[in-house]
Short mmCIF file of C-alpha atoms in Angstrom, two decimals:
data_model
loop_
_atom_site.label_atom_id
_atom_site.label_comp_id
_atom_site.label_asym_id
_atom_site.label_seq_id
_atom_site.Cartn_x
_atom_site.Cartn_y
_atom_site.Cartn_z
CA UNK R 298 -6.46 -22.79 -0.40
CA UNK R 299 -8.27 -22.77 2.99
CA UNK R 300 -10.94 -19.81 3.42
CA UNK R 301 -11.20 -17.56 6.38
CA UNK R 302 -14.32 -16.63 8.55
CA UNK R 303 -13.67 -13.09 10.26
CA UNK R 304 -14.70 -10.65 11.88
CA UNK R 305 -14.50 -7.42 11.84
CA UNK R 306 -13.63 -5.80 15.13
CA UNK R 307 -13.28 -1.74 13.65
CA UNK R 308 -13.96 0.40 11.07
CA UNK R 309 -12.15 4.29 10.81
CA UNK R 310 -11.77 7.13 7.87
CA UNK R 311 -8.16 7.19 7.18
CA UNK R 312 -8.64 9.84 4.67
CA UNK R 313 -12.04 11.03 2.79
CA UNK R 314 -11.39 7.41 0.51
CA UNK R 315 -9.85 5.35 2.42
CA UNK R 316 -10.74 3.22 4.95
CA UNK R 317 -8.91 1.37 8.22
CA UNK R 318 -10.63 -2.06 8.58
CA UNK R 319 -9.61 -3.91 11.63
CA UNK R 320 -10.04 -8.17 11.56
CA UNK R 321 -9.71 -11.26 13.85
CA UNK R 322 -7.04 -12.89 12.72
CA UNK R 323 -7.14 -17.04 11.91
CA UNK R 324 -4.39 -19.04 14.08
CA UNK R 325 -1.48 -20.22 12.38
CA UNK R 326 -2.26 -16.89 9.92
CA UNK R 327 0.83 -15.93 8.13
CA UNK R 328 2.31 -13.60 5.71
CA UNK R 329 5.10 -11.88 4.69
CA UNK R 330 5.02 -7.61 5.08
CA UNK R 331 3.96 -6.55 1.33
CA UNK R 332 1.84 -9.45 0.17
CA UNK R 333 -2.29 -9.18 -0.05
CA UNK R 334 -4.69 -11.65 0.21
CA UNK R 335 -7.96 -11.80 -2.01
CA UNK R 336 -11.14 -11.37 0.13
CA UNK R 337 -14.75 -11.73 -0.38
CA UNK R 338 -17.74 -9.82 2.23
CA UNK R 339 -19.37 -12.60 3.49
CA UNK R 340 -23.33 -11.52 2.41
CA UNK R 341 -24.72 -12.79 0.15
CA UNK R 342 -24.17 -12.14 -3.52
CA UNK R 343 -21.03 -10.56 -2.60
CA UNK R 344 -19.61 -13.90 -0.82
CA UNK R 345 -17.64 -15.18 -5.02
CA UNK R 346 -16.91 -11.33 -5.41
CA UNK R 347 -12.70 -11.22 -4.33
CA UNK R 348 -10.74 -8.35 -4.90
CA UNK R 349 -7.01 -7.66 -3.46
CA UNK R 350 -6.28 -6.42 -0.21
CA UNK R 351 -2.76 -5.99 1.09
CA UNK R 352 -1.82 -6.61 4.69
CA UNK R 353 -1.20 -3.36 6.33
CA UNK R 354 -0.52 -4.03 9.85
CA UNK R 355 2.66 -7.54 10.74
CA UNK R 356 2.99 -10.69 11.10
CA UNK R 357 3.99 -11.06 14.66
CA UNK R 358 0.69 -8.70 15.61
CA UNK R 359 -3.05 -10.59 16.99
CA UNK R 360 -5.31 -8.62 14.53
CA UNK R 361 -5.14 -8.53 10.77
CA UNK R 362 -5.26 -4.53 9.00
CA UNK R 363 -6.07 -3.82 5.48
CA UNK R 364 -6.29 -0.01 4.22
CA UNK R 365 -8.53 0.29 1.18
CA UNK R 366 -9.01 3.17 -1.00
CA UNK R 367 -12.75 3.38 -1.54
CA UNK R 368 -14.46 4.69 -4.65
CA UNK R 369 -17.86 5.70 -3.94
CA UNK R 370 -19.70 6.51 -7.50
CA UNK R 371 -18.61 2.47 -8.44
CA UNK R 372 -20.56 0.04 -8.37
CA UNK R 373 -18.66 -3.22 -6.43
CA UNK R 374 -16.81 -4.19 -3.30
CA UNK R 375 -15.15 -1.04 -2.83
CA UNK R 376 -18.55 0.31 -2.14
CA UNK R 377 -20.40 -2.06 -0.78
CA UNK R 378 -17.59 -1.95 2.10
CA UNK R 379 -18.51 1.74 3.20
CA UNK R 380 -21.73 0.11 4.40
CA UNK R 381 -19.46 -3.13 6.57
CA UNK R 382 -19.90 -2.36 10.00
CA UNK R 383 -18.17 -4.34 13.40
CA UNK R 384 -19.20 -7.54 13.81
CA UNK R 385 -19.85 -8.23 9.68
CA UNK R 386 -17.56 -10.48 8.42
CA UNK R 387 -14.88 -11.00 5.67
CA UNK R 388 -13.48 -14.11 3.74
CA UNK R 389 -9.95 -14.44 3.22
CA UNK R 390 -8.80 -16.40 0.50
CA UNK R 391 -4.86 -17.38 -0.75
CA UNK R 392 -2.22 -14.88 0.23
CA UNK R 393 0.26 -13.64 -2.73
CA UNK R 394 2.24 -10.80 -4.07
CA UNK R 395 5.56 -9.78 -5.58
CA UNK R 396 6.77 -6.91 -3.32
CA UNK R 397 8.78 -7.76 -0.39
CA UNK R 398 11.91 -6.50 0.83
CA UNK R 399 15.13 -6.60 -0.39
CA UNK R 400 17.19 -4.23 0.82
CA UNK R 401 17.64 -1.05 1.57
CA UNK R 402 16.19 1.62 -1.73
CA UNK R 403 13.22 3.59 -3.54
CA UNK R 404 10.03 3.51 -2.76
CA UNK R 405 7.97 4.77 -5.76
CA UNK R 406 3.61 4.46 -5.25
CA UNK R 407 1.01 5.87 -6.71
CA UNK R 408 -1.63 6.69 -4.41
CA UNK R 409 -2.62 3.40 -2.45
CA UNK R 410 -0.04 1.71 -4.08
CA UNK R 411 1.61 2.71 -1.59
CA UNK R 412 -0.64 -0.16 0.86
CA UNK R 413 2.67 -2.80 -0.20
CA UNK R 414 4.62 -0.44 1.66
CA UNK R 415 2.89 0.40 5.04
CA UNK R 416 3.14 -3.28 6.33
CA UNK R 417 7.29 -3.16 5.21
CA UNK R 418 8.40 0.04 6.50
CA UNK R 419 6.37 -0.59 9.88
CA UNK R 420 7.75 -3.91 9.43
CA UNK R 421 11.34 -2.60 9.05
CA UNK R 422 10.85 0.55 12.71
CA UNK R 423 9.96 -2.79 14.42
CA UNK R 424 13.58 -3.68 13.97
CA UNK R 425 14.97 -0.51 14.26
CA UNK R 426 16.31 -0.96 9.93
CA UNK R 427 14.16 1.92 8.32
CA UNK R 428 17.65 3.20 7.36
CA UNK R 429 17.80 5.00 4.03
CA UNK R 430 15.18 4.03 2.21
CA UNK R 431 13.31 6.81 0.99
CA UNK R 432 9.63 6.61 -0.07
CA UNK R 433 8.18 8.98 -3.41
CA UNK R 434 4.87 9.12 -2.96
CA UNK R 435 2.45 10.67 -6.17
CA UNK R 436 -0.77 11.32 -5.38
CA UNK R 437 -3.97 14.13 -6.77
CA UNK R 438 -3.69 16.50 -3.44
CA UNK R 439 -2.35 16.89 -0.01
CA UNK R 440 -6.38 15.67 1.02
CA UNK R 441 -5.42 12.46 -0.08
CA UNK R 442 -2.11 11.37 0.80
CA UNK R 443 -2.48 8.12 2.89
CA UNK R 444 -1.07 8.05 6.92
CA UNK R 445 0.86 11.28 5.87
CA UNK R 446 2.15 12.06 9.40
CA UNK R 447 3.17 8.10 9.74
CA UNK R 448 4.95 8.98 6.94
CA UNK R 449 6.95 11.76 8.44
CA UNK R 450 8.03 9.78 11.65
CA UNK R 451 8.93 6.81 9.97
CA UNK R 452 11.26 7.95 7.31
CA UNK R 453 12.03 12.22 7.95
CA UNK R 454 13.41 13.96 5.34
CA UNK R 455 13.03 11.04 2.98
CA UNK R 456 9.42 11.12 2.70
CA UNK R 457 8.65 12.79 -0.54
CA UNK R 458 5.00 14.08 -1.48
CA UNK R 459 4.81 15.15 -5.26
CA UNK R 460 0.65 15.78 -6.18
CA UNK R 461 -0.58 16.54 -9.57
CA UNK R 462 -3.22 18.26 -9.17
CA UNK R 463 -2.80 21.06 -6.93
CA UNK R 464 0.17 23.45 -5.65
CA UNK R 465 1.29 23.19 -1.84
CA UNK R 466 3.88 25.24 -0.39
CA UNK R 467 6.54 21.81 0.32
CA UNK R 468 5.40 19.84 -2.11
CA UNK R 469 6.81 18.76 -5.08
CA UNK R 470 3.56 19.47 -8.01
CA UNK R 471 3.45 17.10 -11.08
CA UNK R 472 4.35 14.14 -12.19
CA UNK R 473 7.62 12.25 -11.02
CA UNK R 474 9.69 12.39 -14.01
CA UNK R 475 13.41 10.99 -14.40
CA UNK R 476 14.92 14.50 -13.10
CA UNK R 477 12.88 14.00 -10.06
CA UNK R 478 13.95 10.34 -9.59
CA UNK R 479 17.31 10.73 -10.10
CA UNK R 480 17.63 13.89 -7.93
CA UNK R 481 15.89 11.54 -4.96
CA UNK R 482 17.98 8.90 -5.07
CA UNK R 483 20.78 8.82 -2.49
CA UNK R 484 23.38 6.32 -3.72
CA UNK R 485 22.83 5.55 -7.45
CA UNK R 486 22.97 0.92 -6.46
CA UNK R 487 19.98 1.33 -4.38
CA UNK R 488 16.61 -1.28 -5.17
CA UNK R 489 13.65 0.82 -6.94
CA UNK R 490 10.68 -1.00 -5.35
CA UNK R 491 7.06 0.10 -7.60
CA UNK R 492 4.00 -0.23 -7.06
CA UNK R 493 0.29 2.59 -8.51
CA UNK R 494 -1.68 2.50 -11.60
CA UNK R 495 -1.09 0.92 -15.39
CA UNK R 496 -0.38 4.02 -16.32
CA UNK R 497 2.21 5.39 -14.15
CA UNK R 498 4.56 2.37 -13.48
CA UNK R 499 4.48 2.07 -17.09
CA UNK R 500 6.29 5.54 -17.07
CA UNK R 501 8.23 5.02 -14.09
CA UNK R 502 9.70 1.75 -15.81
CA UNK R 503 10.50 3.66 -19.44
CA UNK R 504 12.17 6.68 -16.61
CA UNK R 505 14.32 4.24 -14.94
CA UNK R 506 15.72 2.55 -18.01
CA UNK R 507 16.51 6.12 -19.47
CA UNK R 508 18.31 6.10 -15.87
CA UNK R 509 20.62 2.86 -16.73
CA UNK R 510 18.22 0.92 -13.04
CA UNK R 511 19.40 -2.90 -14.49
CA UNK R 512 15.40 -4.47 -14.56
CA UNK R 513 17.10 -6.43 -11.67
CA UNK R 514 16.90 -3.56 -9.14
CA UNK R 515 12.92 -3.58 -9.43
CA UNK R 516 10.79 -4.92 -7.70
CA UNK R 517 7.42 -4.14 -9.03
CA UNK R 518 3.70 -5.17 -8.38
CA UNK R 519 0.50 -3.79 -9.72
CA UNK R 520 -2.91 -3.41 -8.83
#
């Protein structure tokens, strides 16, 4: 697939370790909410280093947006992202992604695994089709929650947070269990959308199997 070089229009922090990067959008550039692209930084020594990042903007918007978790202690591209500024350039590679909206369901995300769901929910909101979709969002602490206020506005009481490393009033504490899933699924025949770290995904899939959820009802993306 053809590569596209785009200039960065803005870089800002969303949380203590998450960036929002907005770039130009190439002409005739199309993606589906939930999809991602491999991205390189257009600098010496980094052009061949590709990492997958999800589009969080809407397909019809005239810019691209990426919400990206950074790891300051790691060496690599996500660390380099912390040093980017306006007018620096990114290289966009192939578009891909298994997650796209197939109907109302329960979305389960761990940390940065929520990013495919951002564009999906924004798209549904723009069409007035949020419906009774639910997001169960697992994080270590409250400060790790990405776009908390926006999700509250989008989903209301169907935005459910669970924190593994701290107890906060109004937030569930611990790990996602099959009992927790059962309590927060409003309908037995809903789809389940999953995205998160491999160990979490494996655990959730086992719990869904224990709840006798058909594999055909699970839409997932590893990252």
